[in-house]
Tab-separated table of C-alpha atoms in Angstrom:
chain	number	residue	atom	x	y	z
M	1	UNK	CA	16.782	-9.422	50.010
M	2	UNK	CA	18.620	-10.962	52.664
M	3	UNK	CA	16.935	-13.815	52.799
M	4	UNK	CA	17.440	-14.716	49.450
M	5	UNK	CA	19.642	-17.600	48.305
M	6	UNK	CA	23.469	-16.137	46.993
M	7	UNK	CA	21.864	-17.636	43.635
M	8	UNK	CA	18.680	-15.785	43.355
M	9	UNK	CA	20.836	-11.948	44.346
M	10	UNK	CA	23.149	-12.914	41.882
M	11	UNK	CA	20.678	-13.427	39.226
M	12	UNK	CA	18.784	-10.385	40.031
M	13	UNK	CA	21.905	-8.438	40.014
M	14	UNK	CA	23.564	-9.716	36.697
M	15	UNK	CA	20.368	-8.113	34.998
M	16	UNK	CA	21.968	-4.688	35.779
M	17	UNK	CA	24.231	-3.251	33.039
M	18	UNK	CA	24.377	0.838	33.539
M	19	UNK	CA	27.760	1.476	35.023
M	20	UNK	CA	26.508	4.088	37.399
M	21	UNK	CA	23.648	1.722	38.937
M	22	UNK	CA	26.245	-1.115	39.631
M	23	UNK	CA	29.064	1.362	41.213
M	24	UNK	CA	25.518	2.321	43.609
M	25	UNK	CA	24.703	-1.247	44.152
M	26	UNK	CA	27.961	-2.312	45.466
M	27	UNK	CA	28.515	0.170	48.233
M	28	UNK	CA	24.749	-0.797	49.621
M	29	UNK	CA	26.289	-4.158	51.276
M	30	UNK	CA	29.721	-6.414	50.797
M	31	UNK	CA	26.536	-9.527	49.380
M	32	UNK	CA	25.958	-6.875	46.780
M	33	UNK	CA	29.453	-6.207	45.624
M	34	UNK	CA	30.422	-9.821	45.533
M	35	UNK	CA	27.549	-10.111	43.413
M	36	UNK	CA	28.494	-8.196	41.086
M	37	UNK	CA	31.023	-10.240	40.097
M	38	UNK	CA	28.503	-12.554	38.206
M	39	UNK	CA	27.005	-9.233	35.897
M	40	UNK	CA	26.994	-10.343	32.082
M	41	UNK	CA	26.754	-6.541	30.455
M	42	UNK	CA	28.327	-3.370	31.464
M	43	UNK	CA	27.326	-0.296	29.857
M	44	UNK	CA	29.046	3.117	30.018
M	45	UNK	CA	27.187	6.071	29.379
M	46	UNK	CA	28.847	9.276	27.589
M	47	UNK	CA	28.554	11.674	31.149
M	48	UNK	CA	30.343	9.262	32.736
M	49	UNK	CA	33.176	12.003	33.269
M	50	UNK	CA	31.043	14.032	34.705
M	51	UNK	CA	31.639	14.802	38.517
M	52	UNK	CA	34.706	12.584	38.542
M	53	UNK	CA	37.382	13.735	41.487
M	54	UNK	CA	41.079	13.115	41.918
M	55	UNK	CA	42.491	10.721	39.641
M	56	UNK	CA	39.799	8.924	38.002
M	57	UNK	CA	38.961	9.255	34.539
M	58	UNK	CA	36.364	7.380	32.689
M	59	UNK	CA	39.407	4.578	30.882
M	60	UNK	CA	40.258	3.627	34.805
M	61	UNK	CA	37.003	3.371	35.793
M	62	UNK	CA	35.864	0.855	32.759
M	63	UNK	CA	39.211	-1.000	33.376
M	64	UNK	CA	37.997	-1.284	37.121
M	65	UNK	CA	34.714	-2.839	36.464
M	66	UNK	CA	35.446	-4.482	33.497
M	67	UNK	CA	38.185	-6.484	35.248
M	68	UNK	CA	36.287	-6.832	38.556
M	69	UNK	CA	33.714	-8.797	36.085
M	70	UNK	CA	34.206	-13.214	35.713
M	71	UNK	CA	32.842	-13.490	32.269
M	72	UNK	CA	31.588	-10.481	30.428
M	73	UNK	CA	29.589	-10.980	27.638
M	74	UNK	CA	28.007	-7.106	26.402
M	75	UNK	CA	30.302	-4.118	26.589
M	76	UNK	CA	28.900	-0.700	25.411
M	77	UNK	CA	31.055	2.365	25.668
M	78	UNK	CA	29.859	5.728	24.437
M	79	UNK	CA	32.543	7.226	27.133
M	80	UNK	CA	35.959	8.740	25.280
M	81	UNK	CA	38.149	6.312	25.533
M	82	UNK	CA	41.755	5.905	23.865
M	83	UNK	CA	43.356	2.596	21.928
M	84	UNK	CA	45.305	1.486	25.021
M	85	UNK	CA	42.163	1.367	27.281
M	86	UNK	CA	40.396	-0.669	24.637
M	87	UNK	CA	43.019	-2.953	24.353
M	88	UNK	CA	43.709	-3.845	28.041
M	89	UNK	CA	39.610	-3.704	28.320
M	90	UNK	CA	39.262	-6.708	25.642
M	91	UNK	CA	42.580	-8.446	26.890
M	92	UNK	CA	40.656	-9.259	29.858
M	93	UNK	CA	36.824	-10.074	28.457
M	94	UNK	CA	37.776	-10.171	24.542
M	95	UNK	CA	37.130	-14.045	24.608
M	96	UNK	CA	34.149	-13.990	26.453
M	97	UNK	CA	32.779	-11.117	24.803
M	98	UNK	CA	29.526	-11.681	22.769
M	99	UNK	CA	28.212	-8.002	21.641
M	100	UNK	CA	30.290	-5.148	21.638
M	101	UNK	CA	29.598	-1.710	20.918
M	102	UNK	CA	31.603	0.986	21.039
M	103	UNK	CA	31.175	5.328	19.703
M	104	UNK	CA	34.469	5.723	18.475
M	105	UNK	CA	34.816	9.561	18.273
M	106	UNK	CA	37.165	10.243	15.853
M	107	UNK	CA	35.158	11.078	12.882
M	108	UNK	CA	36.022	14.604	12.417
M	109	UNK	CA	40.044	14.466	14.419
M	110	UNK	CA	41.839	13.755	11.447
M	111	UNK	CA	44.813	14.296	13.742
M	112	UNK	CA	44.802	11.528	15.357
M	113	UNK	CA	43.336	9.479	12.747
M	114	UNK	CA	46.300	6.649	13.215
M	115	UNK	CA	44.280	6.658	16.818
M	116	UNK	CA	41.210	5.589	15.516
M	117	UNK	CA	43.229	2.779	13.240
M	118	UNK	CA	44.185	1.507	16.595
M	119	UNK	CA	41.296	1.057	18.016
M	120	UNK	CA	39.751	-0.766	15.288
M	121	UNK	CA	43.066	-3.023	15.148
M	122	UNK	CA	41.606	-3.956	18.907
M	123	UNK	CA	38.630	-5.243	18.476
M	124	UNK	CA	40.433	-7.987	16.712
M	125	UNK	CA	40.780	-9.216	20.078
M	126	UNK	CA	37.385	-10.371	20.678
M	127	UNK	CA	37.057	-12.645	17.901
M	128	UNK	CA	34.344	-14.607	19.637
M	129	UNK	CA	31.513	-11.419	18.911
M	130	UNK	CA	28.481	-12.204	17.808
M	131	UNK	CA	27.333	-8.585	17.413
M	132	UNK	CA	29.029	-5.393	16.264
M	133	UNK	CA	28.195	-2.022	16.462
M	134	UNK	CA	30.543	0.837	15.569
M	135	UNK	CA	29.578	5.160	16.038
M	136	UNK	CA	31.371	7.561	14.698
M	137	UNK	CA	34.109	5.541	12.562
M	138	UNK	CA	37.086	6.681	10.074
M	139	UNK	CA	38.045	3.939	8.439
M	140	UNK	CA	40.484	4.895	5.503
M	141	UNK	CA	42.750	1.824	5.840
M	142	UNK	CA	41.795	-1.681	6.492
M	143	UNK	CA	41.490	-3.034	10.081
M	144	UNK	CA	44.096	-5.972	11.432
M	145	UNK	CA	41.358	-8.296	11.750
M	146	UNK	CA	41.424	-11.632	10.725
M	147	UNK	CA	38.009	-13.946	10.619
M	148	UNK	CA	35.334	-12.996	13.285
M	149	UNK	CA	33.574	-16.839	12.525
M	150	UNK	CA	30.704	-16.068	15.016
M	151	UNK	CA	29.572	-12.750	13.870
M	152	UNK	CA	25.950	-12.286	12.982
M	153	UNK	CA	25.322	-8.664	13.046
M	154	UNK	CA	27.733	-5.732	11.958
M	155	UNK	CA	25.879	-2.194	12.481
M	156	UNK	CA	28.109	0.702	11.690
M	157	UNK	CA	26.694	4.117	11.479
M	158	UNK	CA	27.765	7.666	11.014
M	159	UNK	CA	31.063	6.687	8.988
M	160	UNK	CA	33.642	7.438	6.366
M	161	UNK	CA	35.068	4.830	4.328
M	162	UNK	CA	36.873	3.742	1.535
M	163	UNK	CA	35.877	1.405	-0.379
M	164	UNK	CA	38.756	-1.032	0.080
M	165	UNK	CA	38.567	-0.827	3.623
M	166	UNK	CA	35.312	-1.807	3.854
M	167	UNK	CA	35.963	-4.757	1.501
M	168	UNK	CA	37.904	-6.446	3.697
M	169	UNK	CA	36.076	-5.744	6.481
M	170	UNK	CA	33.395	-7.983	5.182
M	171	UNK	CA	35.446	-10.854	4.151
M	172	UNK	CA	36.356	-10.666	7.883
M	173	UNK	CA	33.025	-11.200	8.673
M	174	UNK	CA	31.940	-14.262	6.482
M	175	UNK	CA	28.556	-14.804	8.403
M	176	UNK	CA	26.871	-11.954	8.574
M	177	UNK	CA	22.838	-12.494	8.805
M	178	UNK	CA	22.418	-8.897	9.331
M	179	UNK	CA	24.156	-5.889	8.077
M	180	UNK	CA	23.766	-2.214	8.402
M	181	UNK	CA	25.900	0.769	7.314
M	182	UNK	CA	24.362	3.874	8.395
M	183	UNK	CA	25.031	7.182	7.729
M	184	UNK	CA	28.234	6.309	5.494
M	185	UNK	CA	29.727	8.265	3.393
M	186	UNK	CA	33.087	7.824	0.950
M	187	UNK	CA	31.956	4.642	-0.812
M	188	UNK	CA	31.494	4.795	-4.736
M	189	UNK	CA	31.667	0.961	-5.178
M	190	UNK	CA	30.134	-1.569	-2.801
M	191	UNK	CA	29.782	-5.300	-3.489
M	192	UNK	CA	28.834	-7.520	-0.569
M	193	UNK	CA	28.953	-11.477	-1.338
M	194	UNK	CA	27.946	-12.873	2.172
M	195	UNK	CA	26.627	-16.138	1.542
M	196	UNK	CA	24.208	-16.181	5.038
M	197	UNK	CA	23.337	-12.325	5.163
M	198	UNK	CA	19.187	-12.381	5.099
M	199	UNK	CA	18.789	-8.109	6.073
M	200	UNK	CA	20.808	-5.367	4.915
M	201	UNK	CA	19.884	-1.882	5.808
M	202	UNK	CA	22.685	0.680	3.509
M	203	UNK	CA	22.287	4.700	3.951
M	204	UNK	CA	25.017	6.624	1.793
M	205	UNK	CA	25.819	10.156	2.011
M	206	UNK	CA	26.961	12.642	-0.770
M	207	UNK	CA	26.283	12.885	-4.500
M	208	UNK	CA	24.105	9.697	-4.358
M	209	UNK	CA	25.640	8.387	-7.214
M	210	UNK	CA	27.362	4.694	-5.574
M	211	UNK	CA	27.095	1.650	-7.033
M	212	UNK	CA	26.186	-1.184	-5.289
M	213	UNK	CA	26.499	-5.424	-5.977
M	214	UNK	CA	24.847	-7.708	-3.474
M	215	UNK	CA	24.824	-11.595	-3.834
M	216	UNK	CA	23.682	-13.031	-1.242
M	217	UNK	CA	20.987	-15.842	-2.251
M	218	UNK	CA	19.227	-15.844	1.381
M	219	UNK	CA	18.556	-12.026	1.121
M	220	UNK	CA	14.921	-11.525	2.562
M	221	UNK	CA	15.537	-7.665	3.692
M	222	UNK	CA	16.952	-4.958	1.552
M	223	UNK	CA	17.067	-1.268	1.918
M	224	UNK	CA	19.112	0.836	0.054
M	225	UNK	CA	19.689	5.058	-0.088
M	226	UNK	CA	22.375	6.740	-1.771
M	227	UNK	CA	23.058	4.437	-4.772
M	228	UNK	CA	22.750	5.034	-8.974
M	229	UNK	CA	23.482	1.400	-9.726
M	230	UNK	CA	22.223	-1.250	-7.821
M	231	UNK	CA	22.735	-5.078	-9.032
M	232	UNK	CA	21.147	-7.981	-6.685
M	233	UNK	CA	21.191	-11.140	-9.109
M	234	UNK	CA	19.394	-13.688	-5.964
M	235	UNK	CA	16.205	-12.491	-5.046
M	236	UNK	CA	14.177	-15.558	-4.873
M	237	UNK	CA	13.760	-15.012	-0.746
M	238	UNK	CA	13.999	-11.118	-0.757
M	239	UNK	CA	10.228	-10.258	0.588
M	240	UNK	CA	10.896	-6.811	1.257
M	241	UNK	CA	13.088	-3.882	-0.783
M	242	UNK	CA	13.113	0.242	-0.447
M	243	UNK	CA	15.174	1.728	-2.520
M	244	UNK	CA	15.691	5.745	-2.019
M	245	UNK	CA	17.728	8.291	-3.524
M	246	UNK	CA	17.235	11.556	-2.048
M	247	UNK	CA	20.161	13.602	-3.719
M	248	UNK	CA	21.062	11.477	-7.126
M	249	UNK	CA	19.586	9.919	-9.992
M	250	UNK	CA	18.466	5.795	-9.857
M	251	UNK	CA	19.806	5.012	-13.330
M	252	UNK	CA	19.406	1.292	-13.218
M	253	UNK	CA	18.445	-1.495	-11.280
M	254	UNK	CA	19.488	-4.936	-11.920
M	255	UNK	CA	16.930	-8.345	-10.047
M	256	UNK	CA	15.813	-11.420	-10.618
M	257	UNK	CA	12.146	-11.748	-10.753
M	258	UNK	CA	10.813	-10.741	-6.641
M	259	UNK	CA	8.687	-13.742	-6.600
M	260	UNK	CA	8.358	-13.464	-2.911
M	261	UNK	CA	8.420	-9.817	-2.649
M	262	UNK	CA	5.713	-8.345	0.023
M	263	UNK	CA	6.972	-4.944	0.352
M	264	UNK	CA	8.183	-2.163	-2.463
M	265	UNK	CA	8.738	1.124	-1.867
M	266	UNK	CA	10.756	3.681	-4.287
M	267	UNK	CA	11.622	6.970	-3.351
M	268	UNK	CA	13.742	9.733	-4.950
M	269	UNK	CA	13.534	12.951	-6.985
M	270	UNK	CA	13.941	11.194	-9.896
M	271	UNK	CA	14.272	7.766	-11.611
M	272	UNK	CA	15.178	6.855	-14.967
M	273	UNK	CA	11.625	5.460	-16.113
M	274	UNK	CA	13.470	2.348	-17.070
M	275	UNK	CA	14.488	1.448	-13.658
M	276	UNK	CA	10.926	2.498	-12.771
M	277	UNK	CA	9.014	0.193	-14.629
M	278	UNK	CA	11.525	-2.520	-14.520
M	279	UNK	CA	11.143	-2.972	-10.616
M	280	UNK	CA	7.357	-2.747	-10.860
M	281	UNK	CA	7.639	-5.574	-13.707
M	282	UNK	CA	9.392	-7.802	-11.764
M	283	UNK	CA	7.815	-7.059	-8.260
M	284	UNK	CA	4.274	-8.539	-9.873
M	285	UNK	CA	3.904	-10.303	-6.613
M	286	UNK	CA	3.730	-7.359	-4.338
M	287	UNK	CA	1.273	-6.867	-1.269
M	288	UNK	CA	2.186	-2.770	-0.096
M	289	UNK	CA	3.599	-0.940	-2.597
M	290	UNK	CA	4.692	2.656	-1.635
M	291	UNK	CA	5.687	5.332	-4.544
M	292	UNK	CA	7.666	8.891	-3.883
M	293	UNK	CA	9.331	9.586	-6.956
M	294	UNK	CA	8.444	13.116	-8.703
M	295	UNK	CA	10.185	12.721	-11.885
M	296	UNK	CA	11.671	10.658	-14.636
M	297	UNK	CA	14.261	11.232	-17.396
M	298	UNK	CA	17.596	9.738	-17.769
M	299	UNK	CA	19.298	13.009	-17.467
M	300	UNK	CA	18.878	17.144	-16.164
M	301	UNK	CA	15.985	17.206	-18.081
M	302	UNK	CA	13.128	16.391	-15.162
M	303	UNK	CA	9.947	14.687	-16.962
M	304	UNK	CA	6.607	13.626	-15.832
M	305	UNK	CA	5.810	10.178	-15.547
M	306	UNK	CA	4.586	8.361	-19.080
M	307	UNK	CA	0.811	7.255	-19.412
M	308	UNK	CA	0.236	4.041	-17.055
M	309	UNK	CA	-3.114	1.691	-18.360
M	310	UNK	CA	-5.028	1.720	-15.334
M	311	UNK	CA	-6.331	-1.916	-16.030
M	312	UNK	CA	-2.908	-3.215	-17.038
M	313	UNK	CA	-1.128	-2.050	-13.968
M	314	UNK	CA	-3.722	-3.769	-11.629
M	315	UNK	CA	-4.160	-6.583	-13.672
M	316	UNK	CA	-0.207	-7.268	-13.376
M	317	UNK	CA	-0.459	-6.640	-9.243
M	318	UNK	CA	-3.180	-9.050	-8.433
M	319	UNK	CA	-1.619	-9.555	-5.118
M	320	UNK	CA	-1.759	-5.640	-4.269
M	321	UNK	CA	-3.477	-5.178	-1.118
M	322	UNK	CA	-1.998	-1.928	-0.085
M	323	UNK	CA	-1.052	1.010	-2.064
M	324	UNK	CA	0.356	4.481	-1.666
M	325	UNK	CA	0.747	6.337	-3.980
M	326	UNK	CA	2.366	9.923	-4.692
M	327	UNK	CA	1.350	13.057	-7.118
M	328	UNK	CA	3.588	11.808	-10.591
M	329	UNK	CA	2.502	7.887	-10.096
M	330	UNK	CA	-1.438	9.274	-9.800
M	331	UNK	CA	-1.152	11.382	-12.379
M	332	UNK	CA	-0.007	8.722	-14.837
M	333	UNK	CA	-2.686	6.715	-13.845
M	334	UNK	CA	-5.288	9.419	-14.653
M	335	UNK	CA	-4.353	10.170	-18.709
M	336	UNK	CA	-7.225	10.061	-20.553
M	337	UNK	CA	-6.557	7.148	-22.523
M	338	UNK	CA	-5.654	5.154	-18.962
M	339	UNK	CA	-9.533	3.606	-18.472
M	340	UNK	CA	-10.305	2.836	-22.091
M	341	UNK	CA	-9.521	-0.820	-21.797
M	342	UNK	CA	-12.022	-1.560	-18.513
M	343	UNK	CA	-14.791	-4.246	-19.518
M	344	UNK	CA	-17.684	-5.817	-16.949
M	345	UNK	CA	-15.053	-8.437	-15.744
M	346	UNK	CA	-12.378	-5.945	-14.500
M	347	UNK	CA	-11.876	-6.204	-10.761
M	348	UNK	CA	-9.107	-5.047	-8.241
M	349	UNK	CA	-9.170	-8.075	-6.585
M	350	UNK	CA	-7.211	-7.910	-3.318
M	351	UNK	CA	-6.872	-4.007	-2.903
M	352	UNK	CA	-7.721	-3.120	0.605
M	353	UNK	CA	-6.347	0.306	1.378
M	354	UNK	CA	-4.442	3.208	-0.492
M	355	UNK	CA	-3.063	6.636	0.000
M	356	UNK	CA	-3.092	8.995	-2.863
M	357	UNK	CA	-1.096	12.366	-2.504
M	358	UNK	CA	-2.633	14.940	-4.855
M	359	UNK	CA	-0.654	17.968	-5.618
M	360	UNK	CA	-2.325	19.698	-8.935
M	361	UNK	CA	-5.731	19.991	-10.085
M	362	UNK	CA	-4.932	19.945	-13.498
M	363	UNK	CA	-6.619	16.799	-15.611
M	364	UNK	CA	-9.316	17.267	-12.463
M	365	UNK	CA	-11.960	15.206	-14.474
M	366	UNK	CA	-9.502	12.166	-15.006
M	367	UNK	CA	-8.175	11.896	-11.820
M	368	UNK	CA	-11.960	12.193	-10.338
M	369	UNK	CA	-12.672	9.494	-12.876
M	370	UNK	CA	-9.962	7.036	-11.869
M	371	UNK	CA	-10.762	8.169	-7.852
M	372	UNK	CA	-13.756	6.436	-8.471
M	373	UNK	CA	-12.910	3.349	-10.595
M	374	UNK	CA	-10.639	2.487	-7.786
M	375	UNK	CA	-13.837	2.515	-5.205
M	376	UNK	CA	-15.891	0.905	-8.174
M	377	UNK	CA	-13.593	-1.868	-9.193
M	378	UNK	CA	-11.705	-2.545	-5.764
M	379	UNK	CA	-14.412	-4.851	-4.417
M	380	UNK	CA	-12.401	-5.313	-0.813
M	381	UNK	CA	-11.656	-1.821	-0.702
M	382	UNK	CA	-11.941	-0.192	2.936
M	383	UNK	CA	-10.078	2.561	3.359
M	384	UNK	CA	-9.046	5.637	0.585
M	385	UNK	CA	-7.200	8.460	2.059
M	386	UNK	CA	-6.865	11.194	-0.508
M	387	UNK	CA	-3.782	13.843	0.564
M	388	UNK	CA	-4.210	17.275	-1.069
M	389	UNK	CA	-0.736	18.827	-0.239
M	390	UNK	CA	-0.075	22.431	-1.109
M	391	UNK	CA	-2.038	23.247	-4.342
M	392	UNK	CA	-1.404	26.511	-5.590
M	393	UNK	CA	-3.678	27.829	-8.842
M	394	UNK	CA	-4.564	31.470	-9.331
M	395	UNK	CA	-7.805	30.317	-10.914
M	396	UNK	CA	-10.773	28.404	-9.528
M	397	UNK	CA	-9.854	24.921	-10.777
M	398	UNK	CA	-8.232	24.290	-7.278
M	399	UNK	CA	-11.263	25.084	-5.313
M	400	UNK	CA	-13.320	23.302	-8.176
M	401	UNK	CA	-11.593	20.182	-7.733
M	402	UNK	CA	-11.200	19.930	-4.204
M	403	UNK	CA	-15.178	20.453	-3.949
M	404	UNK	CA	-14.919	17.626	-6.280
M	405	UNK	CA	-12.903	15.471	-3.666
M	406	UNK	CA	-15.202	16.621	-0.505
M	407	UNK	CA	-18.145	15.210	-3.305
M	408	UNK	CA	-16.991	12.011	-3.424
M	409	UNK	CA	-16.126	11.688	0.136
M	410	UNK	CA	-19.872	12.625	1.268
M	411	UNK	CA	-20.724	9.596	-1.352
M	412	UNK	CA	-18.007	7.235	-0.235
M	413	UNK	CA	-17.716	8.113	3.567
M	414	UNK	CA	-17.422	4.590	4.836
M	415	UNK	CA	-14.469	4.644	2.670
M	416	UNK	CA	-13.160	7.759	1.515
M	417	UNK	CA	-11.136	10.494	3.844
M	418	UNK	CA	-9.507	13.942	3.018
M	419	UNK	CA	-6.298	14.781	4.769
């Protein structure tokens, strides 16, 4: 290396971003540590206090390197850290700052909760970010922020809120392509209007009964857990959409038609059927369609899924190439009233792989029967995998039916496999 141009070491160096690596690299020779001078990222890992001596502590050593730096542009710190050290850390680099992540650690220490305010008051600072991501945030009261113009991408995760707070957290943040709130809880009401957002990954702790508003015409990504209510009115560019509730109800959801949807999956214990068959109305367009939901009914009651045509549903999902498919949403499909409509014309045109999860033997004949219509009718068809997942019967009808399955396997083996 020491016949390399000042230029080409720097380079190399400036790559480097774990704290620990660069503290090595500049006791190797004095052309290293000038060097490092040039790095664009520092990162700080969370052990960073480990096997510290005398008075060093993990804030003075990311003040040291952070102001030894010309022009930082990625800071992570998972190291503890306190509202002063932030704020002397990002009155040096704030401006020049481009991503900036930071685990805040004050989740569960409600006693020093006006702490955590303070931090998030700091980042104000480095209104120049592009990217912001946030661990381990309490954020009861509003930040002191005012307009980040050049943010793209605000990831927070693991967090309480309030719903006012994160209001105007957003309208701080008027550009937002990308969006994620992680592992959130607090929020009963969310509406984001973010005119540029195109992906926006929500996951919302507790009863799973939020409501949630999103206009934002460029949406293309959309994935939403936790939420009862859920209201996008511009969908025209949204081409993929999961929605999940694992401990609620989905009561009702509220699209334009997903003309450009690719992707669908719905997941949850149960779903109003309402909400059910609205979302499959509207996503007619779909290419991979993936369906958890055990049961319907609009309240405690918990009912099975209503008959589903078998023709009708394929005919309005001409565009379905991949489909999987769990025990209620197979079972509707096999009632015995579900095939009577199939004529010489009928085909599946586009189907070319789908998962069925199979989790009763009861109606055995009708669910062999649509098994089979589905190999018979999907002309592209080239992989079924069939799931059998803990049947329990004290009579023979489950061993019946699963020599049924093995059957139709040995006839269909190019196709057909048994998990």
């Amino acid at each position: 290396m020491d016949s390399l141009p000042d230029a080409i070491i720097q380079y190399i160096l400036s790559n480097m971003g774990n704290a620990k690596d660069v503290a090595s690299c500049t006791c190797v020779s004095k052309r290293w540590k000038d060097s490092m001078h040039y790095l664009k990222a520092l990162y700080f890992p969370r052990n960073l206090n480990d096997n510290l001596t005398g008075d060093h502590t993990s804030e003075s050593i990311v003040r040291q390197m952070v102001s030894s730096v010309f022009r930082l542009e990625e800071l992570v710190v998972y190291c503890p850290f306190t509202s002063s050290g932030l704020s002397s850390w990002l009155s040096l680099q704030g401006l020049s700052l481009k991503y900036l992540e930071l685990r805040m650690d004050n989740l569960f220490e409600q006693q020093i909760c006006n702490d955590n305010n303070s931090k998030l008051d700091c980042i104000g600072a480095a209104w120049n970010l592009e990217s912001l991501k946030l661990w381990g945030v309490l954020m009861i009261h509003s930040p002191k922020w005012n307009t980040f113009q050049k943010l793209r991408n605000l990831e927070i995760v693991g967090a309480r809120l309030e719903d006012p707070a994160l209001s105007n957290v957003l309208k701080a943040c008027p550009n937002l392509t990308h969006l994620s709130l992680l592992a959130c809880e607090g929020l009963r009401s969310v509406s984001i209007e973010l005119p540029q957002l195109e992906q926006c990954k929500l996951d919302f702790y507790g009863l799973g009964n939020s409501s949630l508003s999103v206009v934002s015409p460029k949406l293309e990504l959309l994935e939403v857990q936790g939420c009862s209510w859920i209201r996008v009115p511009e969908t025209k560019c949204l081409r993929n959409l999961s929605i999940a509730n694992n401990s609620g109800r989905v009561y009702m959801v509220d699209f334009e038609k997903l003309v450009a949807l690719e992707f669908l999956s719905i997941r949850g214990v149960q779903w109003c059927w309402d909400a059910i068959s609205k979302v499959l109305q509207l996503a007619s367009e779909v290419k991979h369609l993936y369906m958890k939901v055990e049961f319907t009914g609009d309240f405690d009651a918990l009912l099975p899924f209503p008959e589903i045509d078998f023709v009708d549903f394929f005919n309005t999902h001409p565009k379905l190439q991949k489909f999987d498919m769990h025990g209620a949403m197979f079972a509707a499909l096999c009632q015995k009233n579900s095939l009577k409509n199939v004529d010489s014309r009928f085909v599946i045109p586009c189907l070319e792989e789908t998962v069925i999860t199979v989790r009763s033997p009861l109606n055995a004949e009708q669910k062999m029967n649509t098994l089979e219509s589905m190999v018979k009718y999907g002309k592209n068809l080239k992989k079924m995998t069939v799931r059998i997942l803990d049947m329990k019967s004290s009579h023979s009808s489950a061993d019946d039916f699963f020599q049924e399955i093995c059957r139709f396997r040995c006839l269909n083996r190019k196709i057909v496999s048994i998990e």
